[in-house]
CSV table of C-alpha atoms in Angstrom, one decimal:
chain,number,residue,atom,x,y,z
E,1,MET,CA,-78.8,8.0,-56.1
E,2,THR,CA,-80.8,11.1,-56.4
E,3,GLY,CA,-84.5,11.0,-56.9
E,4,GLY,CA,-86.1,11.3,-60.3
E,5,ASP,CA,-89.3,11.0,-62.2
E,6,SER,CA,-91.6,8.6,-60.3
E,7,ARG,CA,-93.4,7.3,-63.5
E,8,ALA,CA,-93.2,3.6,-64.1
E,9,ILE,CA,-91.2,2.5,-67.1
E,10,ALA,CA,-93.5,2.1,-70.1
E,11,GLY,CA,-91.1,1.2,-72.8
E,12,GLY,CA,-92.2,-2.4,-73.3
E,13,PRO,CA,-90.5,-5.5,-72.2
E,14,ALA,CA,-86.7,-5.8,-71.8
E,15,LEU,CA,-84.8,-7.6,-74.5
E,16,HIS,CA,-84.1,-10.6,-72.3
E,17,ILE,CA,-86.1,-11.9,-69.3
E,18,PRO,CA,-83.6,-13.6,-66.9
E,19,VAL,CA,-84.3,-16.9,-65.2
E,20,LEU,CA,-86.6,-16.8,-62.1
E,21,ALA,CA,-87.0,-13.0,-62.7
E,22,ARG,CA,-90.5,-12.8,-61.3
E,23,ARG,CA,-89.6,-14.6,-58.1
E,24,ALA,CA,-86.4,-12.7,-57.7
E,25,VAL,CA,-88.1,-9.4,-57.8
E,26,GLU,CA,-90.9,-10.6,-55.6
E,27,TRP,CA,-88.3,-11.5,-53.0
E,28,LEU,CA,-86.8,-8.0,-53.2
E,29,ALA,CA,-90.1,-6.6,-52.1
E,30,VAL,CA,-89.6,-3.5,-54.2
E,31,ARG,CA,-91.2,-0.3,-52.8
E,32,ASP,CA,-91.8,3.3,-53.9
E,33,GLY,CA,-88.7,5.3,-53.1
E,34,GLY,CA,-86.4,2.3,-52.5
E,35,VAL,CA,-82.9,2.0,-53.8
E,36,TYR,CA,-81.9,-1.3,-55.5
E,37,VAL,CA,-78.7,-2.7,-57.0
E,38,ASP,CA,-78.8,-4.9,-60.0
E,39,GLY,CA,-75.3,-6.3,-59.7
E,40,THR,CA,-75.4,-8.1,-63.0
E,41,PHE,CA,-77.3,-5.8,-65.3
E,42,GLY,CA,-76.9,-7.8,-68.5
E,43,ALA,CA,-79.8,-7.0,-70.8
E,44,GLY,CA,-81.7,-5.2,-68.0
E,45,GLY,CA,-84.3,-7.8,-67.3
E,46,TYR,CA,-84.3,-7.4,-63.5
E,47,THR,CA,-83.8,-3.6,-63.6
E,48,HIS,CA,-86.7,-3.2,-66.0
E,49,THR,CA,-89.0,-5.2,-63.7
E,50,ILE,CA,-87.8,-3.2,-60.6
E,51,LEU,CA,-88.5,0.1,-62.3
E,52,GLN,CA,-92.1,-0.9,-62.9
E,53,THR,CA,-92.6,0.2,-59.3
E,54,PRO,CA,-93.0,4.0,-59.3
E,55,GLY,CA,-90.3,5.8,-57.4
E,56,ALA,CA,-87.9,2.8,-57.2
E,57,GLN,CA,-84.3,3.7,-58.1
E,58,VAL,CA,-81.7,1.3,-59.5
E,59,ILE,CA,-78.0,1.2,-59.7
E,60,GLY,CA,-77.1,-1.3,-62.5
E,61,ILE,CA,-73.6,-2.8,-62.5
E,62,ASP,CA,-71.9,-4.8,-65.3
E,63,ARG,CA,-68.3,-5.6,-66.2
E,64,ASP,CA,-69.4,-5.9,-69.9
E,65,GLN,CA,-69.1,-2.5,-71.7
E,66,GLY,CA,-71.6,-3.8,-74.3
E,67,ALA,CA,-74.2,-4.4,-71.7
E,68,ILE,CA,-73.8,-0.9,-70.3
E,69,ALA,CA,-74.0,0.6,-73.8
E,70,ARG,CA,-77.1,-1.4,-74.6
E,71,GLY,CA,-78.8,-0.1,-71.5
E,72,ALA,CA,-78.7,3.5,-72.6
E,73,GLY,CA,-82.3,3.3,-73.8
E,74,LEU,CA,-83.5,2.1,-70.5
E,75,VAL,CA,-81.6,4.9,-68.7
E,76,ALA,CA,-83.4,7.4,-70.9
E,77,GLN,CA,-86.8,5.8,-70.2
E,78,ALA,CA,-86.1,5.8,-66.4
E,79,HIS,CA,-86.0,9.6,-66.2
E,80,GLY,CA,-83.3,9.8,-63.6
E,81,ARG,CA,-84.2,6.6,-61.7
E,82,LEU,CA,-81.4,4.4,-63.2
E,83,GLU,CA,-77.7,4.8,-63.1
E,84,LEU,CA,-75.4,2.3,-65.0
E,85,VAL,CA,-71.9,1.6,-63.9
E,86,GLU,CA,-69.2,-0.4,-65.8
E,87,ASP,CA,-67.5,-2.2,-63.0
E,88,ARG,CA,-67.3,-5.5,-61.0
E,89,PHE,CA,-70.2,-6.0,-58.5
E,90,SER,CA,-67.6,-6.8,-55.8
E,91,ASN,CA,-67.0,-3.0,-55.8
E,92,LEU,CA,-70.7,-2.2,-55.1
E,93,GLN,CA,-69.9,-0.6,-51.7
E,94,SER,CA,-67.8,2.2,-53.4
E,95,ILE,CA,-70.3,2.4,-56.2
E,96,ALA,CA,-73.4,2.8,-54.0
E,97,GLY,CA,-71.6,5.4,-51.9
E,98,ARG,CA,-73.8,6.8,-49.2
E,99,ALA,CA,-77.0,5.4,-50.6
E,100,ALA,CA,-79.1,3.4,-48.2
E,101,VAL,CA,-79.7,0.2,-50.3
E,102,ASP,CA,-83.0,-1.6,-49.9
E,103,GLY,CA,-82.2,-4.6,-52.1
E,104,ILE,CA,-79.5,-6.3,-54.2
E,105,VAL,CA,-79.9,-9.0,-56.9
E,106,PHE,CA,-77.1,-11.1,-58.5
E,107,ASP,CA,-77.7,-13.2,-61.6
E,108,LEU,CA,-74.5,-15.2,-61.8
E,109,GLY,CA,-72.6,-16.6,-64.8
E,110,ALA,CA,-72.3,-15.7,-68.4
E,111,SER,CA,-75.4,-14.2,-70.1
E,112,SER,CA,-77.1,-15.6,-73.1
E,113,MET,CA,-75.9,-12.7,-75.2
E,114,GLN,CA,-72.3,-13.4,-74.2
E,115,LEU,CA,-72.6,-17.1,-75.0
E,116,ASP,CA,-74.2,-16.4,-78.3
E,117,GLU,CA,-71.6,-13.9,-79.5
E,118,ALA,CA,-68.8,-15.8,-81.3
E,119,GLY,CA,-66.3,-13.0,-80.9
E,120,ARG,CA,-66.5,-13.2,-77.1
E,121,GLY,CA,-65.1,-16.8,-77.1
E,122,PHE,CA,-67.4,-18.2,-74.4
E,123,SER,CA,-68.9,-21.0,-76.4
E,124,PHE,CA,-67.5,-24.1,-78.3
E,125,ARG,CA,-70.6,-24.0,-80.5
E,126,LEU,CA,-69.3,-20.9,-82.3
E,127,ASP,CA,-65.8,-20.6,-83.5
E,128,GLY,CA,-64.1,-17.5,-82.4
E,129,PRO,CA,-61.1,-16.2,-80.4
E,130,LEU,CA,-60.5,-18.0,-77.1
E,131,ASP,CA,-61.2,-15.0,-75.0
E,132,MET,CA,-64.0,-15.5,-72.4
E,133,ARG,CA,-63.4,-12.2,-70.5
E,134,MET,CA,-66.5,-10.5,-69.3
E,135,GLY,CA,-64.8,-7.2,-69.1
E,136,ARG,CA,-62.2,-5.4,-71.2
E,137,ASP,CA,-59.1,-6.1,-69.2
E,138,GLY,CA,-57.1,-8.9,-67.7
E,139,GLN,CA,-55.9,-12.3,-69.1
E,140,SER,CA,-57.9,-14.2,-71.6
E,141,ALA,CA,-58.6,-17.9,-71.7
E,142,ALA,CA,-56.0,-18.3,-74.4
E,143,ASP,CA,-53.4,-16.7,-72.1
E,144,VAL,CA,-54.3,-19.2,-69.4
E,145,VAL,CA,-54.2,-22.2,-71.8
E,146,ALA,CA,-50.8,-21.0,-73.1
E,147,ARG,CA,-49.2,-20.3,-69.7
E,148,ALA,CA,-50.7,-22.6,-67.0
E,149,SER,CA,-48.7,-25.7,-66.0
E,150,GLU,CA,-50.3,-29.1,-66.6
E,151,ARG,CA,-50.8,-29.5,-62.9
E,152,ASP,CA,-52.6,-26.1,-62.6
E,153,LEU,CA,-54.7,-26.8,-65.7
E,154,ALA,CA,-55.8,-30.1,-64.2
E,155,ILE,CA,-56.7,-28.5,-60.8
E,156,ILE,CA,-58.7,-25.7,-62.5
E,157,ILE,CA,-60.6,-28.0,-64.8
E,158,ALA,CA,-61.3,-30.6,-62.1
E,159,THR,CA,-62.4,-28.0,-59.5
E,160,LEU,CA,-64.3,-25.4,-61.5
E,161,GLY,CA,-65.6,-27.7,-64.3
E,162,GLU,CA,-66.0,-30.8,-62.1
E,163,GLU,CA,-64.5,-32.7,-65.1
E,164,ARG,CA,-63.4,-36.2,-64.0
E,165,HIS,CA,-61.1,-36.4,-67.1
E,166,ALA,CA,-59.3,-33.2,-66.0
E,167,ARG,CA,-55.8,-34.7,-66.0
E,168,ALA,CA,-56.2,-36.2,-69.5
E,169,VAL,CA,-57.6,-32.9,-70.7
E,170,ALA,CA,-54.7,-30.9,-69.2
E,171,ARG,CA,-52.2,-33.3,-70.7
E,172,ALA,CA,-53.7,-33.0,-74.1
E,173,ILE,CA,-53.7,-29.2,-73.9
E,174,VAL,CA,-50.0,-29.1,-73.0
E,175,LYS,CA,-49.1,-31.5,-75.7
E,176,ALA,CA,-51.1,-29.6,-78.4
E,177,ARG,CA,-49.8,-26.1,-77.4
E,178,SER,CA,-46.2,-27.3,-77.8
E,179,GLU,CA,-47.0,-27.9,-81.5
E,180,GLN,CA,-49.3,-24.9,-82.2
E,181,ALA,CA,-50.9,-22.0,-80.2
E,182,ILE,CA,-54.5,-22.8,-79.0
E,183,ASP,CA,-56.2,-19.5,-79.7
E,184,THR,CA,-59.7,-20.3,-80.9
E,185,THR,CA,-62.7,-22.0,-79.3
E,186,ARG,CA,-62.9,-24.6,-82.0
E,187,ALA,CA,-59.2,-25.6,-81.5
E,188,LEU,CA,-59.7,-26.1,-77.8
E,189,ALA,CA,-63.0,-27.9,-78.2
E,190,GLU,CA,-61.4,-30.4,-80.6
E,191,ILE,CA,-58.5,-31.1,-78.3
E,192,VAL,CA,-60.9,-31.8,-75.4
E,193,ALA,CA,-63.2,-34.0,-77.5
E,194,ARG,CA,-60.2,-36.3,-78.3
E,195,VAL,CA,-60.0,-37.3,-74.6
E,196,VAL,CA,-63.5,-36.8,-73.3
E,197,HIS,CA,-65.9,-38.8,-75.4
E,198,ALA,CA,-69.4,-37.7,-76.2
E,199,ARG,CA,-71.0,-41.0,-75.5
E,200,GLU,CA,-70.1,-40.7,-71.8
E,201,SER,CA,-72.4,-37.7,-71.3
E,202,ALA,CA,-75.4,-36.0,-72.8
E,203,ILE,CA,-73.5,-32.7,-72.9
E,204,HIS,CA,-70.8,-31.7,-75.3
E,205,PRO,CA,-67.3,-33.1,-74.3
E,206,ALA,CA,-65.9,-29.5,-73.9
E,207,THR,CA,-68.7,-28.1,-71.8
E,208,ARG,CA,-67.0,-28.6,-68.4
E,209,THR,CA,-63.6,-27.4,-69.6
E,210,PHE,CA,-65.0,-24.2,-71.1
E,211,GLN,CA,-67.0,-23.6,-67.9
E,212,ALA,CA,-63.9,-24.0,-65.8
E,213,LEU,CA,-61.8,-21.6,-67.9
E,214,ARG,CA,-64.5,-19.0,-68.0
E,215,ILE,CA,-65.0,-19.0,-64.2
E,216,PHE,CA,-61.2,-18.9,-63.6
E,217,VAL,CA,-60.4,-16.1,-66.1
E,218,ASN,CA,-63.1,-13.9,-64.6
E,219,GLU,CA,-62.4,-14.9,-61.0
E,220,GLU,CA,-66.1,-15.5,-60.6
E,221,LEU,CA,-66.1,-17.3,-57.3
E,222,ALA,CA,-63.9,-14.7,-55.5
E,223,GLU,CA,-66.1,-12.0,-57.1
E,224,LEU,CA,-69.2,-13.6,-55.7
E,225,ALA,CA,-67.8,-14.0,-52.2
E,226,HIS,CA,-66.6,-10.4,-52.1
E,227,GLY,CA,-69.9,-9.3,-53.6
E,228,LEU,CA,-71.9,-11.0,-50.8
E,229,ALA,CA,-69.6,-9.4,-48.2
E,230,ALA,CA,-70.2,-6.0,-49.8
E,231,ALA,CA,-73.9,-6.6,-49.8
E,232,GLU,CA,-73.8,-7.2,-46.1
E,233,ARG,CA,-72.1,-3.8,-45.6
E,234,VAL,CA,-74.4,-1.7,-47.8
E,235,LEU,CA,-77.8,-3.2,-47.2
E,236,LYS,CA,-79.9,-1.3,-44.6
E,237,PRO,CA,-81.9,-3.3,-41.9
E,238,ALA,CA,-84.6,-5.3,-43.6
E,239,GLY,CA,-82.9,-4.8,-47.0
E,240,ARG,CA,-82.7,-8.0,-49.1
E,241,VAL,CA,-80.2,-9.9,-51.2
E,242,VAL,CA,-81.4,-12.3,-53.9
E,243,VAL,CA,-79.0,-14.6,-55.8
E,244,VAL,CA,-79.7,-16.8,-58.8
E,245,ALA,CA,-76.8,-19.3,-59.3
E,246,PHE,CA,-76.3,-21.8,-62.1
E,247,HIS,CA,-73.2,-23.7,-60.9
E,248,SER,CA,-73.0,-25.9,-57.9
E,249,LEU,CA,-69.9,-24.1,-56.6
E,250,GLU,CA,-71.6,-20.7,-56.8
E,251,ASP,CA,-74.7,-22.0,-55.1
E,252,ARG,CA,-72.6,-23.6,-52.3
E,253,ILE,CA,-70.8,-20.2,-51.7
E,254,VAL,CA,-74.2,-18.4,-51.4
E,255,LYS,CA,-75.7,-21.2,-49.2
E,256,ASN,CA,-72.7,-21.3,-46.8
E,257,PHE,CA,-72.4,-17.5,-46.6
E,258,VAL,CA,-76.1,-17.0,-45.8
E,259,ALA,CA,-76.2,-20.0,-43.4
E,260,GLU,CA,-73.2,-18.7,-41.5
E,261,ARG,CA,-74.4,-15.1,-41.4
E,262,SER,CA,-77.9,-16.1,-40.2
E,263,ARG,CA,-76.9,-18.6,-37.6
E,264,ALA,CA,-77.9,-17.8,-34.0
E,265,PRO,CA,-74.9,-17.2,-31.7
E,266,ALA,CA,-73.6,-20.3,-29.9
E,267,TYR,CA,-72.6,-19.5,-26.3
E,268,SER,CA,-70.4,-21.6,-24.2
E,269,ARG,CA,-70.6,-21.9,-20.4
E,270,HIS,CA,-66.9,-22.7,-20.5
E,271,LEU,CA,-66.0,-19.5,-22.3
E,272,PRO,CA,-68.5,-17.0,-20.9
E,273,GLU,CA,-66.3,-14.0,-21.7
E,274,MET,CA,-66.5,-14.6,-25.5
E,275,THR,CA,-69.2,-12.6,-27.3
E,276,ALA,CA,-70.6,-14.4,-30.4
E,277,ALA,CA,-71.4,-12.2,-33.4
E,278,ALA,CA,-75.1,-11.6,-33.9
E,279,PRO,CA,-76.7,-12.8,-37.1
E,280,THR,CA,-76.4,-10.3,-39.9
E,281,PHE,CA,-79.1,-12.0,-42.1
E,282,ARG,CA,-82.4,-13.7,-41.8
E,283,LEU,CA,-82.8,-16.6,-44.2
E,284,LEU,CA,-85.9,-16.2,-46.4
E,285,THR,CA,-85.5,-19.3,-48.6
E,286,ARG,CA,-85.0,-22.4,-46.4
E,287,ARG,CA,-84.5,-24.4,-49.7
E,288,PRO,CA,-83.5,-22.9,-53.0
E,289,GLU,CA,-86.2,-22.1,-55.4
E,290,THR,CA,-85.9,-23.6,-58.9
E,291,PRO,CA,-87.6,-22.9,-62.3
E,292,ASP,CA,-90.8,-24.7,-63.1
E,293,ASP,CA,-91.2,-27.0,-66.1
E,294,ALA,CA,-92.6,-24.2,-68.3
E,295,GLU,CA,-89.6,-21.9,-67.7
E,296,ILE,CA,-87.2,-24.8,-68.4
E,297,ALA,CA,-89.1,-25.6,-71.6
E,298,ALA,CA,-88.9,-22.0,-72.7
E,299,ASN,CA,-85.2,-21.7,-71.8
E,300,PRO,CA,-83.2,-24.9,-71.4
E,301,ARG,CA,-80.3,-23.0,-69.8
E,302,ALA,CA,-82.6,-22.4,-66.8
E,303,ARG,CA,-82.6,-26.1,-65.7
E,304,SER,CA,-79.7,-25.7,-63.2
E,305,ALA,CA,-80.8,-22.4,-61.7
E,306,LYS,CA,-81.2,-22.0,-57.9
E,307,LEU,CA,-82.5,-18.9,-56.2
E,308,ARG,CA,-81.7,-18.0,-52.6
E,309,ALA,CA,-82.8,-14.9,-50.6
E,310,ALA,CA,-82.0,-13.4,-47.3
E,311,GLU,CA,-82.9,-10.2,-45.3
E,312,ARG,CA,-80.5,-8.0,-43.5
E,313,THR,CA,-80.8,-7.6,-39.7
E,314,ASP,CA,-79.6,-4.6,-37.8
E,315,ALA,CA,-76.4,-6.3,-36.6
E,316,ALA,CA,-73.1,-4.8,-37.5
E,317,ALA,CA,-71.5,-6.3,-40.7
E,318,ARG,CA,-68.9,-9.0,-40.0
E,319,THR,CA,-65.2,-8.4,-40.5
E,320,THR,CA,-64.2,-12.0,-40.8
E,321,SER,CA,-62.5,-13.2,-44.0
E,322,ILE,CA,-64.6,-14.7,-46.8
E,323,GLU,CA,-61.6,-16.7,-48.1
E,324,THR,CA,-62.9,-19.9,-46.4
E,325,LEU,CA,-65.9,-19.8,-48.7
E,326,LEU,CA,-63.6,-20.4,-51.7
E,327,PRO,CA,-62.1,-23.7,-53.1
E,328,ARG,CA,-58.4,-24.1,-53.0
E,329,LEU,CA,-57.0,-23.0,-56.4
E,330,PRO,CA,-54.0,-21.3,-57.8
E,331,SER,CA,-54.7,-17.6,-58.4
E,332,LEU,CA,-54.8,-16.1,-61.9
E,333,ALA,CA,-51.7,-14.1,-61.1
E,334,GLN,CA,-49.8,-17.2,-59.9
E,335,VAL,CA,-50.8,-19.1,-63.1
E,336,MET,CA,-49.6,-16.3,-65.3
E,337,ARG,CA,-46.3,-15.8,-63.7
E,338,GLY,CA,-45.6,-19.5,-63.3
E,339,ARG,CA,-45.8,-21.2,-60.0
E,340,PRO,CA,-42.7,-22.8,-58.5
């Protein structure tokens, strides 16, 4: 990014303050003249806070066209210090270009705005089309529900939703779709509620199934793994990455990536010719930070949030595959074309 007006943003608070925002930005250690990537721009909460530091520049990325459009006002207020890009954050290396990046923040999962907009189809609370796409392209949740085999549906719902009744849910979906298309959130929620009973949990019976389909449709776990690898490549030495996760599978990927990348080389006297890769990150949070009682009371969705942070070393980025970070699942492409 090119430099712009060094004045701090004075346009008042952002529309939405994300979970653990203060701690996340503190871990970024924002400085005058630094370049930062907000990989999940949303309503601009992190970006707004980063821009309070005079001279700081931000590249904001979001798959949601609406989020980019809503950020136009903040772009104007930033006087050249904010660039917004409609894209996946896994592409941040090509987006950042030659910029020397000082910090990257990822706030994972669906935003409150997406969950509260019936037309997006993320929530069983509001009847709408069974869509769930964060961007404008690709297959919808309705497409997956219509095409996936019973076996694949069970695997997706069990793995990504951690739903112990996944087989029964998959069976019920396949039976229902043979009679009528399942193309609304209400229709799917009612099908799930017939086999997952509310008395067994404090949450709505359809919660885990909806979560699984959203993660699968948007390929969120692969996106996260590729985003972390891209962060490793674009961060300069002493640059920092901060991740706020809300799902146990997301947090496990972040934890395992940072742990593996920050581990000291293990040398063997039996294989002295082998050169172990030097750590590419230094762990900043030994244990994940979580919201306090006040933040959870103000925003119940914050209760499952976990923040992890790490600092880039001067070692060369790894070229090893990140696929080992991901759970074994059918791909979206396989599901849509029908697996043998």
